[in-house]
Coordinates of C-alpha atoms in Angstrom, one line a residue:
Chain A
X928 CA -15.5 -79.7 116.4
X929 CA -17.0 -82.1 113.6
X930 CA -17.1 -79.1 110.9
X931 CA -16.7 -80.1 107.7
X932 CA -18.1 -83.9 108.4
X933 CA -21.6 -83.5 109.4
X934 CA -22.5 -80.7 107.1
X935 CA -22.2 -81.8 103.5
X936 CA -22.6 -78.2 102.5
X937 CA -19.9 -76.5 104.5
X938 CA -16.0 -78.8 104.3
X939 CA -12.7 -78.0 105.1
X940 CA -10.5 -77.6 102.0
X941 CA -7.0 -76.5 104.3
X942 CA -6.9 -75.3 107.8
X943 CA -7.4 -71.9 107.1
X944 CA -9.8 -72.3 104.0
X945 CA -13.4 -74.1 103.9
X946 CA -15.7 -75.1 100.8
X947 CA -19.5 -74.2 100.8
X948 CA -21.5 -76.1 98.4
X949 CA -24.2 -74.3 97.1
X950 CA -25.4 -77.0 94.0
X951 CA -24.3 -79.4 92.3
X952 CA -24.7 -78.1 88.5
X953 CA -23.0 -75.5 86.2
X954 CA -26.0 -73.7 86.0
X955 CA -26.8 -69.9 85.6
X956 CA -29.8 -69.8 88.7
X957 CA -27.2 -71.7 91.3
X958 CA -24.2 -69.7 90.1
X959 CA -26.1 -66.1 90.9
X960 CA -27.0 -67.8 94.1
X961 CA -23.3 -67.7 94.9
X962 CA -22.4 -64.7 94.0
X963 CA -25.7 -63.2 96.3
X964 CA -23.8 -64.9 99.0
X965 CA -21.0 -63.6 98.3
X966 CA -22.5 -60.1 98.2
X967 CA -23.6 -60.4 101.6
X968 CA -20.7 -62.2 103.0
X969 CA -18.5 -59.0 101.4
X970 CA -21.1 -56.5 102.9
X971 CA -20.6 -57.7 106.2
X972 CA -16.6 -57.4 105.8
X973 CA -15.4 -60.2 108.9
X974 CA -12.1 -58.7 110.2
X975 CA -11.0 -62.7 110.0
X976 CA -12.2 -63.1 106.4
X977 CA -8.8 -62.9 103.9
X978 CA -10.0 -64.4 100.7
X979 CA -13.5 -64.9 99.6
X980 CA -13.7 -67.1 96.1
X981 CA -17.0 -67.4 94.2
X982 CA -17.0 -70.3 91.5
X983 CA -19.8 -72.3 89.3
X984 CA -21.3 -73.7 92.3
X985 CA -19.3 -73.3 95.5
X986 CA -17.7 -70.6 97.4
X987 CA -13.8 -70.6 99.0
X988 CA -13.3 -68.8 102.3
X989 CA -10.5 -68.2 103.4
X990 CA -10.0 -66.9 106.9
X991 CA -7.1 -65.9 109.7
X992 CA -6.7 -68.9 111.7
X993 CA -4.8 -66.7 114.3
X994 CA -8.0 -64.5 114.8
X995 CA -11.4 -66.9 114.5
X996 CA -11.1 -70.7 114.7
X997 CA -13.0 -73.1 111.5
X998 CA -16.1 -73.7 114.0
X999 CA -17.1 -70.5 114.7
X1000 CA -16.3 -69.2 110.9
X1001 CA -18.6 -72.5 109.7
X1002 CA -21.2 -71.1 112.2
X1003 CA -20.8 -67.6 110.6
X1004 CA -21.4 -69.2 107.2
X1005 CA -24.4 -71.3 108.2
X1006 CA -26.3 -68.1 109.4
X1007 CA -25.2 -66.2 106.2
X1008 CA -25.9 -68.8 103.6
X1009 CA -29.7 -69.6 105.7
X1010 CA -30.1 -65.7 105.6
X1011 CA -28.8 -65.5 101.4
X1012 CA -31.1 -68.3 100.3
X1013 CA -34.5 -66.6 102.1
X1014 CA -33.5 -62.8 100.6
X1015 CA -35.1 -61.9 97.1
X1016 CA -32.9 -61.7 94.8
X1017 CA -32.7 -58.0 94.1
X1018 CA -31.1 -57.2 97.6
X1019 CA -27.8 -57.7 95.7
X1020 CA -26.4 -54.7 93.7
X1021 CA -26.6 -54.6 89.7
X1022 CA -24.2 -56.8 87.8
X1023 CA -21.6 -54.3 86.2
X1024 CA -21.4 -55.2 82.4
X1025 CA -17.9 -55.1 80.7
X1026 CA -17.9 -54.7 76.7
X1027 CA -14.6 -56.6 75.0
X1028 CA -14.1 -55.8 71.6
X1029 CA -12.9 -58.7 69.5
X1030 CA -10.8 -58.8 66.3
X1031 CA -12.2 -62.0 64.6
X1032 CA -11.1 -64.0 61.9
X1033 CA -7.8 -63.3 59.7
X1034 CA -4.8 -63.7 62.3
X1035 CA -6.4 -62.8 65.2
X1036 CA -8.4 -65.7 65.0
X1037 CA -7.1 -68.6 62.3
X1038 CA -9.8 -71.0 63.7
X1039 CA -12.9 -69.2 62.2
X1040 CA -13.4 -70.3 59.0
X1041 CA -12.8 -74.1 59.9
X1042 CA -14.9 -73.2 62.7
X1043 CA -17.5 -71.9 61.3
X1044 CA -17.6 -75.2 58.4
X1045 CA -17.1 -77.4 61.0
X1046 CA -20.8 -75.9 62.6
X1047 CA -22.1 -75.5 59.1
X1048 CA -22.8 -71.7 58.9
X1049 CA -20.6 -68.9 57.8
X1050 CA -17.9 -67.5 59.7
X1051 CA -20.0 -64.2 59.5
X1052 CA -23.0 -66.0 61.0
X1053 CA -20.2 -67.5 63.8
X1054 CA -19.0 -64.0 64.7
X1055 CA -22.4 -62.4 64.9
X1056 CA -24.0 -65.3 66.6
X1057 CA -20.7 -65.5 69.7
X1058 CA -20.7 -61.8 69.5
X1059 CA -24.7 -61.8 70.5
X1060 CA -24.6 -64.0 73.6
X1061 CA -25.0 -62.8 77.1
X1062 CA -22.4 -64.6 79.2
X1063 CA -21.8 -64.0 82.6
X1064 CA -18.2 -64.9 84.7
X1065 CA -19.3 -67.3 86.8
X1066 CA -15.8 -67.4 88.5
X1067 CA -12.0 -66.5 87.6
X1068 CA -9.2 -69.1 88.3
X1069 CA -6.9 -71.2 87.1
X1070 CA -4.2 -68.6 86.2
X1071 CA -4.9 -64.7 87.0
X1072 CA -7.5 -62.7 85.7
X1073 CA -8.5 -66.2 83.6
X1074 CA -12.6 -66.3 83.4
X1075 CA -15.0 -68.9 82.9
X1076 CA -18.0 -67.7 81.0
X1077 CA -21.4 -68.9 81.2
X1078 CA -23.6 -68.4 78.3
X1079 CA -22.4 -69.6 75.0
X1080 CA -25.2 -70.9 72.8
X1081 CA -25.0 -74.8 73.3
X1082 CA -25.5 -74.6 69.4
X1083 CA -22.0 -73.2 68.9
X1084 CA -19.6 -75.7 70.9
X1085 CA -16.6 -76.8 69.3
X1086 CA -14.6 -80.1 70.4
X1087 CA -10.6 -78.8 71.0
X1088 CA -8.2 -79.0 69.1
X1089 CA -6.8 -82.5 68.6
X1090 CA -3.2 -81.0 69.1
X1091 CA -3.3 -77.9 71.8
X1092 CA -1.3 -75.2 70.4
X1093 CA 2.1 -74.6 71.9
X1094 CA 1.2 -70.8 71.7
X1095 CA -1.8 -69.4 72.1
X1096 CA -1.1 -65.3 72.1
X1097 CA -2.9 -63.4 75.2
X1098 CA -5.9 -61.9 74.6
X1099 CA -7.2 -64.9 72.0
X1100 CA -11.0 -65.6 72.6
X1101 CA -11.8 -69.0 71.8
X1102 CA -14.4 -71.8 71.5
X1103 CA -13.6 -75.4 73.9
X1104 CA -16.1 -77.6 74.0
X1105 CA -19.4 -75.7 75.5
X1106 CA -17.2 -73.0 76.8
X1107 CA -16.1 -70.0 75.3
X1108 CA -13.9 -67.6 76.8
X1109 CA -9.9 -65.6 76.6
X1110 CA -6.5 -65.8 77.4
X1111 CA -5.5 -63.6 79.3
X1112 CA -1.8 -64.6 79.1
X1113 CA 0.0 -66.5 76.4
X1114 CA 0.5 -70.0 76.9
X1115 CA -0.6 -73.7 75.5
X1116 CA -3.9 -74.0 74.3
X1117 CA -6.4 -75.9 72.6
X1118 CA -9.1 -73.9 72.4
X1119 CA -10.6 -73.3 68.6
X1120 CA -9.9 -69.1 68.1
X1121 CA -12.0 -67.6 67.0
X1122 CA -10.4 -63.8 67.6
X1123 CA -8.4 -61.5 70.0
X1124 CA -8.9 -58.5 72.2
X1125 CA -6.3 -56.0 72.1
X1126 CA -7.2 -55.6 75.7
X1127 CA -5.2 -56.5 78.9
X1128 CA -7.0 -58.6 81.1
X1129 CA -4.6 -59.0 83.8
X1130 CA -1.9 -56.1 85.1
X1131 CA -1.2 -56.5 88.2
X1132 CA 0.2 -52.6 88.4
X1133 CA -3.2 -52.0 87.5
X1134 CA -6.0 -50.9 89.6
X1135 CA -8.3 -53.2 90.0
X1136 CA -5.6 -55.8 88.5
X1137 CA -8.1 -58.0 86.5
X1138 CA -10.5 -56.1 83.8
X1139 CA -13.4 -59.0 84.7
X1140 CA -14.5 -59.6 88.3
X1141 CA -16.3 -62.7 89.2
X1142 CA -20.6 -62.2 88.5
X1143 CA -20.0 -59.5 85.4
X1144 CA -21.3 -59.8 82.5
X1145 CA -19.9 -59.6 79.2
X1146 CA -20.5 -58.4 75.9
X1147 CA -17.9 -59.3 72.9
X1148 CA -18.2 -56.3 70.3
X1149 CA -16.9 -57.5 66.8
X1150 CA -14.9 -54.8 65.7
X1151 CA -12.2 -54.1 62.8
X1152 CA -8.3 -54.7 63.5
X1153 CA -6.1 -51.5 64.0
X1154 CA -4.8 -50.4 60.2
Chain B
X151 CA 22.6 -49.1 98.5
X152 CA 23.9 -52.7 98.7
X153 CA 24.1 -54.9 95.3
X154 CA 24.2 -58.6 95.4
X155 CA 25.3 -59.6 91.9
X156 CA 24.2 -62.9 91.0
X157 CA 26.7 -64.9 89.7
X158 CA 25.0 -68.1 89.6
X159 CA 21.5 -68.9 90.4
X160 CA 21.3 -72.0 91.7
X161 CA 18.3 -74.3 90.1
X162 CA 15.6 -72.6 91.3
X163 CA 16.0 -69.3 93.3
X164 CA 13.2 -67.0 94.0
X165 CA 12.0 -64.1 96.0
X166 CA 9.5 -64.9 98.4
X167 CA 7.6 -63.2 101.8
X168 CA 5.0 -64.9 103.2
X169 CA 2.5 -64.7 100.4
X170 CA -0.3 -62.5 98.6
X171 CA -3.6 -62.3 100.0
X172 CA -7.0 -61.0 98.7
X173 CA -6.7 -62.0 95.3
X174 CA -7.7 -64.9 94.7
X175 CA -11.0 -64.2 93.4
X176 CA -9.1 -63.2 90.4
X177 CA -7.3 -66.4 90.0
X178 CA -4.2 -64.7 91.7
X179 CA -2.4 -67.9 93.9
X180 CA -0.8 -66.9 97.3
X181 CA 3.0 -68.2 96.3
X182 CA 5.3 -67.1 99.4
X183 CA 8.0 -69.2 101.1
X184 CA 7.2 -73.0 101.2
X185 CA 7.9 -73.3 105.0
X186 CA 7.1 -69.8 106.2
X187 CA 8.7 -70.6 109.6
X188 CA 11.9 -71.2 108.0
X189 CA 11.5 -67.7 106.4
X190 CA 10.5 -65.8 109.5
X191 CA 13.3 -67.1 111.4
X192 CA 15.7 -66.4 108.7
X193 CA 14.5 -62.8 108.6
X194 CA 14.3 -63.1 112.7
X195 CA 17.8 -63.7 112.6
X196 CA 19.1 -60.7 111.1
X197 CA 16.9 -58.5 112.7
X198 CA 13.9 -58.2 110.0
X199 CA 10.2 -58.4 110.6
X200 CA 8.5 -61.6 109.9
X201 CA 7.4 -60.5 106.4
X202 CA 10.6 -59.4 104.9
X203 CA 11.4 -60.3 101.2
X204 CA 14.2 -63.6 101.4
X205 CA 15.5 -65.6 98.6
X206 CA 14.5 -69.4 98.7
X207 CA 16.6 -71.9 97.7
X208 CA 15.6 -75.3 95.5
X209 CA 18.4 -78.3 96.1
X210 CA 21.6 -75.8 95.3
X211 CA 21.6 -72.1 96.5
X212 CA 22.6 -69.5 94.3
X213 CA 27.0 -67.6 94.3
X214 CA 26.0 -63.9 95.5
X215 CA 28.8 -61.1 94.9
X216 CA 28.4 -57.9 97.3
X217 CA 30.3 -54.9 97.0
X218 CA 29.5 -53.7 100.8
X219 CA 29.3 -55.5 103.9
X220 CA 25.8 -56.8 105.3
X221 CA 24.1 -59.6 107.7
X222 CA 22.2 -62.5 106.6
X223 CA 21.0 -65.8 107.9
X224 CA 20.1 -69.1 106.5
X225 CA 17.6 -71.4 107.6
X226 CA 16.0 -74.5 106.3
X227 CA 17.7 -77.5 104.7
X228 CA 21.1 -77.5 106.4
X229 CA 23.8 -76.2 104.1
X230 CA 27.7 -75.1 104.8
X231 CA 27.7 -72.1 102.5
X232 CA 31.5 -70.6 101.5
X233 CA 32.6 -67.0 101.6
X234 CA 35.0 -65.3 100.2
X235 CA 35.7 -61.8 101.4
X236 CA 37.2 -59.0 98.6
X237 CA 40.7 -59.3 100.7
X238 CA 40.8 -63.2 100.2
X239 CA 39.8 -64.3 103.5
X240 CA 38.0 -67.6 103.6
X241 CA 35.4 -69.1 106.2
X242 CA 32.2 -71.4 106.2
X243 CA 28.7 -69.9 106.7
X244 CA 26.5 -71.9 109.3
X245 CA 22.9 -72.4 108.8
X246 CA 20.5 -71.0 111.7
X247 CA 22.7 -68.2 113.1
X248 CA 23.6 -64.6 111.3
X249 CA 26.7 -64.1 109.8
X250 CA 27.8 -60.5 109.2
X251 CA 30.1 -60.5 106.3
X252 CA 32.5 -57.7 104.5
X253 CA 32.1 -57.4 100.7
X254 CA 33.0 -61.0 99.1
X255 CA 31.8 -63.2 97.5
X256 CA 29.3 -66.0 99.1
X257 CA 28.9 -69.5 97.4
X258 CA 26.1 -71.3 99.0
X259 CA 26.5 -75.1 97.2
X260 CA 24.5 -78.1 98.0
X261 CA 21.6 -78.2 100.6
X262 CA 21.8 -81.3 102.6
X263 CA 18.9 -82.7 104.2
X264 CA 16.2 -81.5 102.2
X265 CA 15.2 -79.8 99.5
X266 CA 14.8 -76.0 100.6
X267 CA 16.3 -73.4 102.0
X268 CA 15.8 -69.8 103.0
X269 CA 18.4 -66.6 102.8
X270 CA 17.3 -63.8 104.5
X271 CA 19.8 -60.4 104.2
X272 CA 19.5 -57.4 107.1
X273 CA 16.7 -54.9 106.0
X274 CA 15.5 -57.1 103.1
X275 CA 15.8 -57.6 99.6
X276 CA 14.2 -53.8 97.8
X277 CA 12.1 -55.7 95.2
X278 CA 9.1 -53.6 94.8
X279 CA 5.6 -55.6 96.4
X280 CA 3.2 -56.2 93.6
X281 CA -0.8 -56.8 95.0
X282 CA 0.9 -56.6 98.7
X283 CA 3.3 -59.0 98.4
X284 CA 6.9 -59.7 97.3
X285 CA 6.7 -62.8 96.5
X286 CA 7.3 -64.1 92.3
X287 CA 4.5 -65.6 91.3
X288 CA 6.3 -68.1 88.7
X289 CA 3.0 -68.8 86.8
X290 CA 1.8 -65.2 86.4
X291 CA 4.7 -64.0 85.5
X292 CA 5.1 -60.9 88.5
X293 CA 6.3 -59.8 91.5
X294 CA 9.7 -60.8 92.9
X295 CA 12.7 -60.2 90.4
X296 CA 10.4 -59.5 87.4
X297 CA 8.6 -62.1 87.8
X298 CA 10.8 -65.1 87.6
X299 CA 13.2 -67.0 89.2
X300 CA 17.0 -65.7 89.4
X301 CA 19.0 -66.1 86.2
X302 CA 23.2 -65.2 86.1
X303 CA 24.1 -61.5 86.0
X304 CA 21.0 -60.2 87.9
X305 CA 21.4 -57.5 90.3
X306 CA 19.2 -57.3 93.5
X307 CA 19.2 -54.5 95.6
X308 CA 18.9 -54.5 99.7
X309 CA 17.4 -52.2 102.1
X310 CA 20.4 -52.1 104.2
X311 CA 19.5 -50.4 107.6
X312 CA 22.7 -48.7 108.7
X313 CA 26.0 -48.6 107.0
X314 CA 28.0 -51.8 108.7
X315 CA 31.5 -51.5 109.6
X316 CA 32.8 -54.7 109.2
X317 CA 36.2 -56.0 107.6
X318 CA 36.1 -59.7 108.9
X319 CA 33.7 -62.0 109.0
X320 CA 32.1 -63.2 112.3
X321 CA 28.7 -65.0 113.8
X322 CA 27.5 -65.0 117.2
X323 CA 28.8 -67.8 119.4
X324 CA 24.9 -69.2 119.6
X325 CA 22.4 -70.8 116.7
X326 CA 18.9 -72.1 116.8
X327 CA 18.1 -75.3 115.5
X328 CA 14.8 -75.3 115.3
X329 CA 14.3 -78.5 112.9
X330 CA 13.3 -81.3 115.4
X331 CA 13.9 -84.9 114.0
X332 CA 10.5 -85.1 112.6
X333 CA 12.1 -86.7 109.6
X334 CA 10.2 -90.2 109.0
X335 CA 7.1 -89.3 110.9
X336 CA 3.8 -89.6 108.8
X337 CA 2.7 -86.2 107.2
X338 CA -1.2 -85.9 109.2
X339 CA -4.2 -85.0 107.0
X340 CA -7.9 -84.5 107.5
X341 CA -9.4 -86.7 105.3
X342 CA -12.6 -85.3 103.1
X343 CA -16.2 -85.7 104.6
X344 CA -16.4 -87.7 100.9
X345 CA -15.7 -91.3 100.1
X346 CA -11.8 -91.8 99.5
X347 CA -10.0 -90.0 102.0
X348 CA -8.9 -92.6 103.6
X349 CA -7.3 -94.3 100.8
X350 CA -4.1 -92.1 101.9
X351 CA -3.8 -93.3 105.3
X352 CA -1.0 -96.0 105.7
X353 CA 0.4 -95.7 102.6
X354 CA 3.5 -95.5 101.6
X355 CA 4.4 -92.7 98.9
X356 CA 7.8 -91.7 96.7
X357 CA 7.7 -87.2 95.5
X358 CA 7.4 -87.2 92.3
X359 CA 10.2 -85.8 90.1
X360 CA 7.6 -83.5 88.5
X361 CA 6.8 -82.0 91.4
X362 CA 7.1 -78.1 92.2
X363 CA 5.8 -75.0 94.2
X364 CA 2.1 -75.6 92.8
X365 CA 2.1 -79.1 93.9
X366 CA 4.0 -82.0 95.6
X367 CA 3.5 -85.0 93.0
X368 CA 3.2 -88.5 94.8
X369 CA 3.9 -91.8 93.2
X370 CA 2.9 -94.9 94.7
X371 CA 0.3 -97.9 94.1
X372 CA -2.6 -96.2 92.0
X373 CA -5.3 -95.5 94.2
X374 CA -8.7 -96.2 92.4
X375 CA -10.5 -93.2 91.4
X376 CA -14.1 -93.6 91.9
X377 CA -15.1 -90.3 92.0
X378 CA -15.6 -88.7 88.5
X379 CA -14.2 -85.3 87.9
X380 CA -16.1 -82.5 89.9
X381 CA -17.0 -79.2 89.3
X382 CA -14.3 -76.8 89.4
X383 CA -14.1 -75.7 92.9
X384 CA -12.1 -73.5 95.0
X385 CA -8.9 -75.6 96.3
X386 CA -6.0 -74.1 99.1
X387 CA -2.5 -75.3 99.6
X388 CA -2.5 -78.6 101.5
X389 CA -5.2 -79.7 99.6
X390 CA -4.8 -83.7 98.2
X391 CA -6.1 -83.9 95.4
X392 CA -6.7 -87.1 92.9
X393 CA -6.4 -86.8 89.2
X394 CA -7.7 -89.6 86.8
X395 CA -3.9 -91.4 86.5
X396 CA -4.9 -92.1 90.5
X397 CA -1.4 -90.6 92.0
X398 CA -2.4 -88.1 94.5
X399 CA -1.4 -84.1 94.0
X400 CA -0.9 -82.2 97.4
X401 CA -0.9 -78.4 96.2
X402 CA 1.7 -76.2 97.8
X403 CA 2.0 -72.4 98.2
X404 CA 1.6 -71.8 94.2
X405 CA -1.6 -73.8 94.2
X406 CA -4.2 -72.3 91.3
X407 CA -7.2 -71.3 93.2
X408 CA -9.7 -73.4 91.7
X409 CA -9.4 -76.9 90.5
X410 CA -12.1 -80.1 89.3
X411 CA -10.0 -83.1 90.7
X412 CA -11.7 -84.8 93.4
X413 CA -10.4 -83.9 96.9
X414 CA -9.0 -86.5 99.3
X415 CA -8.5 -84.6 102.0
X416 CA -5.9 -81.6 103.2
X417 CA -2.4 -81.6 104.8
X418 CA -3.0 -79.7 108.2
X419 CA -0.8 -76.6 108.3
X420 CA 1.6 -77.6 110.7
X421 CA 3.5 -80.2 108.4
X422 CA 3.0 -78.7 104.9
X423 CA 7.0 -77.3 106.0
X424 CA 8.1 -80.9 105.9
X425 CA 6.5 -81.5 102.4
X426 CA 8.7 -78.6 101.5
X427 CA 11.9 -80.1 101.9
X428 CA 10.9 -83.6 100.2
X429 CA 13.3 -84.2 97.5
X430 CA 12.4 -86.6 94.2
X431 CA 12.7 -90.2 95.3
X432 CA 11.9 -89.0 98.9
X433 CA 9.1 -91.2 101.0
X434 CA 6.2 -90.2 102.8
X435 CA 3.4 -91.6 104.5
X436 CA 0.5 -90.2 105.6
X437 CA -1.7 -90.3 109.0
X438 CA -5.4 -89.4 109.0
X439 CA -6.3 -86.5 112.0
X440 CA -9.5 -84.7 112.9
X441 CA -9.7 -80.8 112.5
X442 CA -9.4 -80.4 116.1
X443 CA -5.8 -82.3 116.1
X444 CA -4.9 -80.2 113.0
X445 CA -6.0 -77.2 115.1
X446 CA -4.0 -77.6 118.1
X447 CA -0.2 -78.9 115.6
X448 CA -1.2 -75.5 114.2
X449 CA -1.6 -73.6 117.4
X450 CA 1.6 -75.7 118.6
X451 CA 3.6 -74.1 115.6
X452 CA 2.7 -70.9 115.9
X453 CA 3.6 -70.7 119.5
X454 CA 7.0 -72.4 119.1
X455 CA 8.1 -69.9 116.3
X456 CA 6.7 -67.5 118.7
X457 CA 9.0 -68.3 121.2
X458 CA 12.2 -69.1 118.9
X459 CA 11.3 -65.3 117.7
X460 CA 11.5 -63.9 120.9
X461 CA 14.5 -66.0 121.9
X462 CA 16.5 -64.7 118.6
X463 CA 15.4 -61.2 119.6
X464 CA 17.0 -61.4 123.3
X465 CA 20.1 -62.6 121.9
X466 CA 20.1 -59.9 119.4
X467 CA 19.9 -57.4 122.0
X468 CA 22.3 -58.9 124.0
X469 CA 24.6 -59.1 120.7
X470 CA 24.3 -55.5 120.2
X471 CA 25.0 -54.4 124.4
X472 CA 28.3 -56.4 124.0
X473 CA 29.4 -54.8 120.7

């Protein structure tokens, strides 16, 4: 019962929760690895399994301590991770793509023009150029329905703000650092805005609760604010 | 239906079961009671099922006004709460044993002991379950009483079971006191397979007055951080983690589900009660185990609430032959 310390790619994160490993990079190639895994861990529905939680690089697993103990879930993983990385990739199903239209500029987004100067092309070329990429959500945490995008084009990244915002409104897409994504509630923030979505991204009286789900992909449509 | 009227909250009052689960690949943390034991047995006491809807209790409890007679129980931090029925009669309220009371008013006061407590009321508290669980989740902003913690002038409704008859207040003659003096003994951890865990072990550690449900702050000789900042990864309540100011974080029930601080190790399951009811200023210590020890405290636990539960439930049905 040594799981977790002679396996460097499988640890113990709680009792009732372990931590696979699958890279050590934020990289698009290791981060659709974990969501194949994922795919195949979910197809195989464990009675035991209660949360399953793909990130950049690692997946959470949470299981029922009262039903299956950590060494036979680690032995479970083991086989499902050695069967994942010898699949071909097209076993899993296609990615669902989610279009978000975007307000930008004016005050749905006060950083763009700065922005834009600050990267030394108009804020036209800014919104055309973010509203082109192909991002992908390589996991959602943090606070509900919050995603992490992969994708933005290294040529647009934006240190934050010196001072975070107090405010930031829900739904404000932003640029931080080489990351882009939205809030889906409103809170602090220093993240350069670039626009808003007048969509919801997390109701939890909704059905499914979060409009993103981790491994979609995402398309920002620039479109004009409601007269 | 039965109102409670809240007439003062208390510091930090909340509805809580024992947690959401199945959402946390959309970020959604699994909240619930900080000592879930606490909260079955409460619940047990009056009758409920394990997963009933209670309120817990930060440092002060909350003054509750009901217009019709009910049963509750609390558990937890010990605490001499004070009723008043509607006809002026005045009694004390014992933690760990039900109390069946006539409309009054019920002033809970000062937990002693420790820093939580758990009220439990006789067919639950009707707050509607939002993603399959009652719970508030504080930082989301849902489920519980809208979302948040209890403020003056709210009005909870409970799922009384039958109409109760009662124009006195009374208890059973028995209680459980189900908090052995573990008081003082080191909280055990499983250190992480990677370098640092044992920097924990021995020490001696003060909770943080910034501590809350997402995570017990500890304060104590910096520990070096060696490790730079990792990947955001998934992380669990119990987890240790170690941000760059090198005072360890233990995440508790309202833990975000991912975060990039490196990990020291986790709190096994079986003592993350006992972190509950650490108050600012409070010390700890910790002792390093291996999963298999963390396995068994946990089996251990579940088998001693087990039998308190069953124990409660005789008595109950003793209760109820004798009435």
């Amino acid at each position: 019962m040594t799981a977790g310390h002679d396996d460097p790619l499988i640890e113990a994160i709680a009792d009732d929760a372990l931590l696979l490993r699958i890279g050590e990079r934020i990289d698009p190639a290791t981060n659709a690895r974990v969501h194949a895994l994922c795919g195949r861990i979910r197809a195989r529905r464990p009675a035991w399994l209660l949360d399953l939680v793909p990130a950049y690089a690692s997946v959470g697993v949470f299981f029922d301590p009262a039903q299956i103990g950590m060494e036979a879930v680690t032995a479970w993983l083991r086989a499902q991770l050695a069967a994942s990385s010898s699949a071909a990739p097209a076993a899993t199903s296609a990615p669902r793509t989610v279009e978000i239209p975007v307000v930008y500029g004016g005050e749905a987004g006060p950083d763009l023009d700065s922005a834009a100067a600050e990267l030394g092309i108009t804020a036209q070329e800014l919104v055309q150029r973010h509203a082109a990429g192909e991002y992908v959500v390589a996991m959602i945490g943090f606070a509900p329905g919050f995603p992490y995008l992969l994708g933005l084009d290294p040529a647009l990244a934006l240190p934050r703000l010196a001072t975070p915002r107090t405010s930031v409104p829900a739904g404000s897409v932003g640029i931080g650092g080489a990351q882009t994504g939205l809030y889906p509630r409103e809170s602090p923030g220093g993240w350069r805005l670039l626009g808003r979505t007048p969509l919801a991204l997390f109701d939890p009286a909704r059905e499914p609760p979060a409009l993103l789900a981790p491994g979609d992909r995402v398309r920002f449509l620039a479109v004009d604010a409601a007269p | 239906m039965t109102r409670l009227q809240v007439l003062s909250p208390g510091p930090l009052t909340t509805v809580q079961d024992r947690g959401r689960t199945g959402w946390r690949h959309l970020g959604v943390a699994h909240c619930g009671a900080l000592d879930a034991t606490a909260a079955t047995l409460a619940n047990r006491l009056v009758g409920n099922d394990a997963d009933e809807a209670v309120l817990e209790l930060t440092l002060q409890g909350p003054t509750l006004q009901f217009d019709r007679p009910l049963r509750l129980a609390i558990c937890g931090a010990g605490v001499q709460a004070r009723f008043e029925s509607a006809t002026g009669e005045r009694c004390v309220i014992e933690s760990g044993r039900p109390a069946t009371l006539p409309a009054g008013v019920l002033r809970v006061g000062t937990l002693r002991n420790g820093a939580r407590a758990w009220l439990a009321f006789a067919g639950g508290l009707d707050v509607p379950p939002v993603l399959g669980s009652r719970s508030t989740d504080l930082r989301g902003g849902f489920g519980g009483h809208e979302g948040r913690a209890l403020r003056s002038g709210d009005a909870l409704s409970l799922r009384t079971p039958r109409t109760l008859a009662c124009t006195q207040a009374h208890s059973p003659r028995w209680w459980i006191d189900p908090d052995f003096d573990e008081r003082g003994l080191p909280i055990r951890y499983v250190p992480s397979p990677q370098a640092g865990g044992a920097l924990l072990d021995g020490r001696q550690w003060r909770a943080g007055n910034r501590s809350n449900r997402q995570g017990l702050r500890l304060e104590g000789a910096t520990l070096a951080n060696e490790r730079p900042e990792e990947i955001s990864a998934p992380v669990a309540p119990g987890t240790v983690q170690l941000p760059p100011d090198g005072q360890p974080i233990v995440l508790l029930a309202d833990a975000q589900t991912v975060g990039g601080y490196p990990r020291l190790g986790h709190v096994v399951a079986a003592d993350l009660p006992r972190l509950a009811q650490l108050r600012p200023g409070d010390s700890l210590r910790f002792q390093a185990c291996d999963l298999q020890t963390a396995t068994h405290l946990a089996c251990a636990a579940r088998a001693r609430i087990a039998r308190i539960s069953l124990m409660i439930e005789r008595k109950l049905i003793d209760q109820k032959l004798n009435d």
